[in-house]
PDB file of C-alpha atoms in Angstrom:
ATOM      1  CA  MET A   1      51.904  25.761  50.134  1.00  0.00           C
ATOM      2  CA  ILE A   2      51.951  21.930  49.940  1.00  0.00           C
ATOM      3  CA  ALA A   3      55.423  22.010  51.628  1.00  0.00           C
ATOM      4  CA  LEU A   4      53.834  23.709  54.825  1.00  0.00           C
ATOM      5  CA  LEU A   5      51.447  20.747  55.251  1.00  0.00           C
ATOM      6  CA  PRO A   6      54.206  18.500  57.070  1.00  0.00           C
ATOM      7  CA  SER A   7      55.166  21.362  59.295  1.00  0.00           C
ATOM      8  CA  LEU A   8      51.585  22.089  60.478  1.00  0.00           C
ATOM      9  CA  ASP A   9      50.916  18.526  61.024  1.00  0.00           C
ATOM     10  CA  ARG A  10      54.057  18.340  63.411  1.00  0.00           C
ATOM     11  CA  PHE A  11      52.806  21.584  65.148  1.00  0.00           C
ATOM     12  CA  TRP A  12      49.318  19.988  66.016  1.00  0.00           C
ATOM     13  CA  ARG A  13      50.654  16.759  66.958  1.00  0.00           C
ATOM     14  CA  ARG A  14      53.395  18.258  69.327  1.00  0.00           C
ATOM     15  CA  ASN A  15      53.047  17.452  73.074  1.00  0.00           C
ATOM     16  CA  PRO A  16      51.860  20.014  75.262  1.00  0.00           C
ATOM     17  CA  ALA A  17      53.788  22.543  77.077  1.00  0.00           C
ATOM     18  CA  GLY A  18      54.799  21.305  80.541  1.00  0.00           C
ATOM     19  CA  TYR A  19      54.247  17.707  79.655  1.00  0.00           C
ATOM     20  CA  ARG A  20      56.874  15.374  81.495  1.00  0.00           C
ATOM     21  CA  PRO A  21      56.810  12.083  79.660  1.00  0.00           C
ATOM     22  CA  GLY A  22      56.688   9.077  81.921  1.00  0.00           C
ATOM     23  CA  GLU A  23      56.185  11.097  85.085  1.00  0.00           C
ATOM     24  CA  ALA A  24      52.346  10.482  85.507  1.00  0.00           C
ATOM     25  CA  LEU A  25      53.200   6.698  84.485  1.00  0.00           C
ATOM     26  CA  ASP A  26      55.623   6.535  87.384  1.00  0.00           C
ATOM     27  CA  ARG A  27      52.856   7.551  89.721  1.00  0.00           C
ATOM     28  CA  LEU A  28      50.519   5.091  88.208  1.00  0.00           C
ATOM     29  CA  GLN A  29      52.999   2.259  88.669  1.00  0.00           C
ATOM     30  CA  ARG A  30      53.062   2.938  92.290  1.00  0.00           C
ATOM     31  CA  ASP A  31      49.164   2.785  92.454  1.00  0.00           C
ATOM     32  CA  LEU A  32      49.391  -0.669  90.611  1.00  0.00           C
ATOM     33  CA  ARG A  33      51.480  -2.202  93.089  1.00  0.00           C
ATOM     34  CA  PRO A  34      51.780  -5.272  94.177  1.00  0.00           C
ATOM     35  CA  TYR A  35      51.112  -6.250  90.416  1.00  0.00           C
ATOM     36  CA  ALA A  36      54.289  -6.847  88.093  1.00  0.00           C
ATOM     37  CA  CYS A  37      54.836  -3.780  85.770  1.00  0.00           C
ATOM     38  CA  GLU A  38      57.740  -3.568  83.198  1.00  0.00           C
ATOM     39  CA  ARG A  39      58.550  -0.341  81.581  1.00  0.00           C
ATOM     40  CA  HIS A  40      59.181  -0.803  77.923  1.00  0.00           C
ATOM     41  CA  ALA A  41      59.153   2.834  76.744  1.00  0.00           C
ATOM     42  CA  ILE A  42      59.142   6.200  78.440  1.00  0.00           C
ATOM     43  CA  GLY A  43      55.341   6.505  78.296  1.00  0.00           C
ATOM     44  CA  ALA A  44      54.367   2.864  78.131  1.00  0.00           C
ATOM     45  CA  LEU A  45      54.516  -0.150  80.400  1.00  0.00           C
ATOM     46  CA  THR A  46      53.165  -3.689  80.609  1.00  0.00           C
ATOM     47  CA  LEU A  47      51.261  -5.089  83.640  1.00  0.00           C
ATOM     48  CA  ARG A  48      51.137  -8.819  84.142  1.00  0.00           C
ATOM     49  CA  LEU A  49      48.122 -10.251  86.015  1.00  0.00           C
ATOM     50  CA  PRO A  50      48.763 -13.578  88.118  1.00  0.00           C
ATOM     51  CA  GLN A  51      45.856 -15.240  85.925  1.00  0.00           C
ATOM     52  CA  GLY A  52      47.872 -14.779  82.673  1.00  0.00           C
ATOM     53  CA  PRO A  53      46.611 -11.577  80.710  1.00  0.00           C
ATOM     54  CA  VAL A  54      49.011  -8.901  79.915  1.00  0.00           C
ATOM     55  CA  ILE A  55      47.792  -5.405  79.962  1.00  0.00           C
ATOM     56  CA  THR A  56      49.616  -2.559  77.977  1.00  0.00           C
ATOM     57  CA  VAL A  57      49.280   0.963  79.673  1.00  0.00           C
ATOM     58  CA  ARG A  58      50.228   4.054  77.560  1.00  0.00           C
ATOM     59  CA  GLU A  59      50.290   7.704  78.394  1.00  0.00           C
ATOM     60  CA  ARG A  60      47.916  10.006  76.635  1.00  0.00           C
ATOM     61  CA  PRO A  61      48.626  13.648  76.716  1.00  0.00           C
ATOM     62  CA  GLN A  62      45.576  16.005  75.668  1.00  0.00           C
ATOM     63  CA  SER A  63      45.912  19.658  75.292  1.00  0.00           C
ATOM     64  CA  LEU A  64      43.264  21.999  76.728  1.00  0.00           C
ATOM     65  CA  PHE A  65      43.175  25.906  76.961  1.00  0.00           C
ATOM     66  CA  LEU A  66      46.063  26.741  79.276  1.00  0.00           C
ATOM     67  CA  ALA A  67      46.327  23.273  80.691  1.00  0.00           C
ATOM     68  CA  HIS A  68      46.579  19.706  79.662  1.00  0.00           C
ATOM     69  CA  ILE A  69      45.557  16.142  80.953  1.00  0.00           C
ATOM     70  CA  VAL A  70      47.933  13.029  80.868  1.00  0.00           C
ATOM     71  CA  SER A  71      45.482  10.048  81.045  1.00  0.00           C
ATOM     72  CA  HIS A  72      46.310   6.444  80.660  1.00  0.00           C
ATOM     73  CA  ARG A  73      44.901   4.051  78.150  1.00  0.00           C
ATOM     74  CA  PHE A  74      44.950   0.346  79.421  1.00  0.00           C
ATOM     75  CA  SER A  75      44.725  -2.130  76.362  1.00  0.00           C
ATOM     76  CA  LEU A  76      44.428  -5.911  76.338  1.00  0.00           C
ATOM     77  CA  ASN A  77      44.269  -7.901  73.297  1.00  0.00           C
ATOM     78  CA  GLY A  78      44.434 -11.497  71.934  1.00  0.00           C
ATOM     79  CA  GLY A  79      43.224 -13.920  69.011  1.00  0.00           C
ATOM     80  CA  THR A  80      39.781 -14.876  68.477  1.00  0.00           C
ATOM     81  CA  ALA A  81      37.786 -17.163  66.036  1.00  0.00           C
ATOM     82  CA  LEU A  82      35.263 -14.564  65.306  1.00  0.00           C
ATOM     83  CA  THR A  83      36.054 -13.174  61.712  1.00  0.00           C
ATOM     84  CA  ASP A  84      33.628 -10.159  61.717  1.00  0.00           C
ATOM     85  CA  ALA A  85      35.086  -6.694  62.033  1.00  0.00           C
ATOM     86  CA  LEU A  86      33.227  -4.772  64.660  1.00  0.00           C
ATOM     87  CA  THR A  87      33.590  -2.214  67.542  1.00  0.00           C
ATOM     88  CA  LEU A  88      31.522  -2.533  70.648  1.00  0.00           C
ATOM     89  CA  THR A  89      31.424   0.908  72.644  1.00  0.00           C
ATOM     90  CA  ILE A  90      30.643   0.754  76.243  1.00  0.00           C
ATOM     91  CA  GLY A  91      28.869   3.521  78.175  1.00  0.00           C
ATOM     92  CA  VAL A  92      27.014   4.032  81.493  1.00  0.00           C
ATOM     93  CA  GLY A  93      23.539   5.340  81.430  1.00  0.00           C
ATOM     94  CA  GLY A  94      22.271   8.162  83.574  1.00  0.00           C
ATOM     95  CA  TRP A  95      23.131  11.625  83.787  1.00  0.00           C
ATOM     96  CA  LEU A  96      22.241  12.368  87.429  1.00  0.00           C
ATOM     97  CA  ARG A  97      23.298   8.975  88.809  1.00  0.00           C
ATOM     98  CA  ARG A  98      24.815   6.044  87.475  1.00  0.00           C
ATOM     99  CA  GLY A  99      22.628   3.645  85.718  1.00  0.00           C
ATOM    100  CA  ALA A 100      23.190   0.318  83.588  1.00  0.00           C
ATOM    101  CA  VAL A 101      25.846  -0.363  81.239  1.00  0.00           C
ATOM    102  CA  ARG A 102      24.965   0.296  77.542  1.00  0.00           C
ATOM    103  CA  TYR A 103      26.736  -1.748  74.821  1.00  0.00           C
ATOM    104  CA  ARG A 104      26.557  -0.158  71.293  1.00  0.00           C
ATOM    105  CA  LEU A 105      27.698  -2.178  68.021  1.00  0.00           C
ATOM    106  CA  VAL A 106      29.364  -0.677  65.319  1.00  0.00           C
ATOM    107  CA  HIS A 107      29.836  -2.397  61.876  1.00  0.00           C
ATOM    108  CA  ALA A 108      28.829  -5.690  63.343  1.00  0.00           C
ATOM    109  CA  GLY A 109      27.478  -9.069  61.700  1.00  0.00           C
ATOM    110  CA  SER A 110      26.544 -12.228  63.205  1.00  0.00           C
ATOM    111  CA  GLY A 111      29.631 -12.226  65.431  1.00  0.00           C
ATOM    112  CA  GLY A 112      28.317  -9.148  67.038  1.00  0.00           C
ATOM    113  CA  GLN A 113      25.035 -10.543  68.168  1.00  0.00           C
ATOM    114  CA  ARG A 114      27.022 -13.375  69.439  1.00  0.00           C
ATOM    115  CA  LEU A 115      29.160 -11.247  71.612  1.00  0.00           C
ATOM    116  CA  LEU A 116      26.143  -9.363  72.806  1.00  0.00           C
ATOM    117  CA  ALA A 117      24.510 -12.564  73.962  1.00  0.00           C
ATOM    118  CA  ALA A 118      27.540 -13.635  75.785  1.00  0.00           C
ATOM    119  CA  LEU A 119      27.636 -10.441  77.676  1.00  0.00           C
ATOM    120  CA  GLN A 120      24.030 -10.894  78.768  1.00  0.00           C
ATOM    121  CA  ARG A 121      25.046 -14.321  79.876  1.00  0.00           C
ATOM    122  CA  TYR A 122      27.572 -12.982  82.217  1.00  0.00           C
ATOM    123  CA  PRO A 123      25.858  -9.951  84.051  1.00  0.00           C
ATOM    124  CA  GLN A 124      28.936  -9.790  86.335  1.00  0.00           C
ATOM    125  CA  ILE A 125      30.964  -7.959  83.687  1.00  0.00           C
ATOM    126  CA  GLY A 126      28.261  -5.241  83.204  1.00  0.00           C
ATOM    127  CA  GLU A 127      27.907  -4.840  87.025  1.00  0.00           C
ATOM    128  CA  ALA A 128      31.690  -4.332  87.355  1.00  0.00           C
ATOM    129  CA  LEU A 129      31.768  -1.728  84.345  1.00  0.00           C
ATOM    130  CA  ALA A 130      28.735   0.021  86.134  1.00  0.00           C
ATOM    131  CA  GLN A 131      31.039   0.697  89.234  1.00  0.00           C
ATOM    132  CA  LEU A 132      34.117   1.609  87.199  1.00  0.00           C
ATOM    133  CA  ASP A 133      34.811   5.240  86.702  1.00  0.00           C
ATOM    134  CA  PHE A 134      35.781   5.194  83.135  1.00  0.00           C
ATOM    135  CA  ARG A 135      35.780   7.806  80.186  1.00  0.00           C
ATOM    136  CA  HIS A 136      36.454   5.514  77.408  1.00  0.00           C
ATOM    137  CA  ALA A 137      35.791   1.705  76.860  1.00  0.00           C
ATOM    138  CA  ALA A 138      35.747  -0.208  73.614  1.00  0.00           C
ATOM    139  CA  LEU A 139      36.241  -3.739  72.269  1.00  0.00           C
ATOM    140  CA  THR A 140      37.368  -3.910  68.861  1.00  0.00           C
ATOM    141  CA  LEU A 141      37.465  -7.013  66.544  1.00  0.00           C
ATOM    142  CA  ARG A 142      39.319  -7.270  63.290  1.00  0.00           C
ATOM    143  CA  ASP A 143      41.335  -9.870  61.259  1.00  0.00           C
ATOM    144  CA  GLY A 144      40.953 -12.576  63.983  1.00  0.00           C
ATOM    145  CA  HIS A 145      42.280 -10.483  66.733  1.00  0.00           C
ATOM    146  CA  TRP A 146      40.524  -8.487  69.502  1.00  0.00           C
ATOM    147  CA  GLN A 147      41.460  -5.483  71.524  1.00  0.00           C
ATOM    148  CA  LEU A 148      39.823  -3.932  74.593  1.00  0.00           C
ATOM    149  CA  GLU A 149      40.963  -0.541  75.491  1.00  0.00           C
ATOM    150  CA  LEU A 150      39.971   1.311  78.734  1.00  0.00           C
ATOM    151  CA  GLU A 151      40.580   4.764  79.850  1.00  0.00           C
ATOM    152  CA  HIS A 152      39.968   5.695  83.597  1.00  0.00           C
ATOM    153  CA  PHE A 153      38.982   8.888  84.975  1.00  0.00           C
ATOM    154  CA  ALA A 154      41.678   8.617  87.744  1.00  0.00           C
ATOM    155  CA  ALA A 155      45.056   7.542  86.842  1.00  0.00           C
ATOM    156  CA  SER A 156      45.719  10.806  85.345  1.00  0.00           C
ATOM    157  CA  GLU A 157      47.515  14.036  85.801  1.00  0.00           C
ATOM    158  CA  VAL A 158      46.021  17.401  85.329  1.00  0.00           C
ATOM    159  CA  VAL A 159      48.311  20.456  84.645  1.00  0.00           C
ATOM    160  CA  SER A 160      47.385  23.970  84.557  1.00  0.00           C
ATOM    161  CA  ARG A 161      49.488  26.853  83.532  1.00  0.00           C
ATOM    162  CA  LEU A 162      47.160  29.661  84.901  1.00  0.00           C
ATOM    163  CA  PRO A 163      47.213  29.236  87.864  1.00  0.00           C
ATOM    164  CA  ALA A 164      50.255  27.288  87.606  1.00  0.00           C
ATOM    165  CA  GLY A 165      49.606  23.758  89.313  1.00  0.00           C
ATOM    166  CA  ARG A 166      49.952  19.783  88.880  1.00  0.00           C
ATOM    167  CA  ARG A 167      47.745  17.538  90.417  1.00  0.00           C
ATOM    168  CA  TYR A 168      47.697  13.717  89.954  1.00  0.00           C
ATOM    169  CA  LEU A 169      44.504  11.779  90.336  1.00  0.00           C
ATOM    170  CA  ARG A 170      45.211   8.354  92.134  1.00  0.00           C
ATOM    171  CA  LEU A 171      43.924   5.097  90.978  1.00  0.00           C
ATOM    172  CA  LEU A 172      42.160   3.944  94.263  1.00  0.00           C
ATOM    173  CA  PRO A 173      42.609   0.426  95.342  1.00  0.00           C
ATOM    174  CA  GLU A 174      38.899  -0.446  94.784  1.00  0.00           C
ATOM    175  CA  GLN A 175      38.834   1.164  91.331  1.00  0.00           C
ATOM    176  CA  ARG A 176      42.076  -0.749  90.532  1.00  0.00           C
ATOM    177  CA  ARG A 177      40.550  -4.023  91.513  1.00  0.00           C
ATOM    178  CA  LEU A 178      37.324  -3.227  89.261  1.00  0.00           C
ATOM    179  CA  LEU A 179      39.732  -2.317  86.326  1.00  0.00           C
ATOM    180  CA  LEU A 180      41.814  -5.413  86.383  1.00  0.00           C
ATOM    181  CA  SER A 181      38.769  -7.472  87.138  1.00  0.00           C
ATOM    182  CA  VAL A 182      36.968  -6.269  83.991  1.00  0.00           C
ATOM    183  CA  CYS A 183      40.141  -6.802  81.874  1.00  0.00           C
ATOM    184  CA  LEU A 184      40.389 -10.509  83.197  1.00  0.00           C
ATOM    185  CA  MET A 185      36.681 -11.206  82.618  1.00  0.00           C
ATOM    186  CA  PHE A 186      36.892  -9.726  79.083  1.00  0.00           C
ATOM    187  CA  SER A 187      39.904 -11.937  78.499  1.00  0.00           C
ATOM    188  CA  GLN A 188      37.892 -14.941  79.722  1.00  0.00           C
ATOM    189  CA  LEU A 189      34.834 -13.905  77.731  1.00  0.00           C
ATOM    190  CA  MET A 190      36.627 -13.961  74.455  1.00  0.00           C
ATOM    191  CA  GLU A 191      38.383 -17.320  75.319  1.00  0.00           C
ATOM    192  CA  LYS A 192      34.666 -18.667  75.685  1.00  0.00           C
ATOM    193  CA  LEU A 193      33.584 -17.349  72.567  1.00  0.00           C
ATOM    194  CA  ASP A 194      36.162 -19.205  70.886  1.00  0.00           C
ATOM    195  CA  GLU A 195      35.143 -22.636  72.419  1.00  0.00           C
TER     196      GLU A 195
END
């Protein structure tokens, strides 16, 4: 019985049927023009912003019943003087129409309160996040490093087997601008926290 566990684990972690690694990322790369992108794996690329930060983009296939979604996770990281381990999850309030941005701290000490105070001092970060169509956003601090992860609703491919279909949801220029602005503002915010 124990010998079956690795086989079952591989079965549940396999890619969905019909998933074409790198194809959705090719389309996203076109949406990211004119920014410089460099592919370093089939399902991953790095995006260099003119102001300096480097963003890593990875494909994330997710299985559904008779379908799957290939979304992209944008991540940005760097070093920090904050030593607390914490996770800041970011959400947007309102179920009927979009409201204000909500920040929720998990496992935070004094560094978490300092981070929340900095986010209150720079409301333009919250304003940009409120206009951004994202499904996941989190900032993690651990062992002197920070990582911001964002997953946009667009910049994804929806593949259905019944009825058969494949549709790519483009990352529109305004949403691309907001996404890259949020990454840049978080990078600058983390630099200011170290001063």
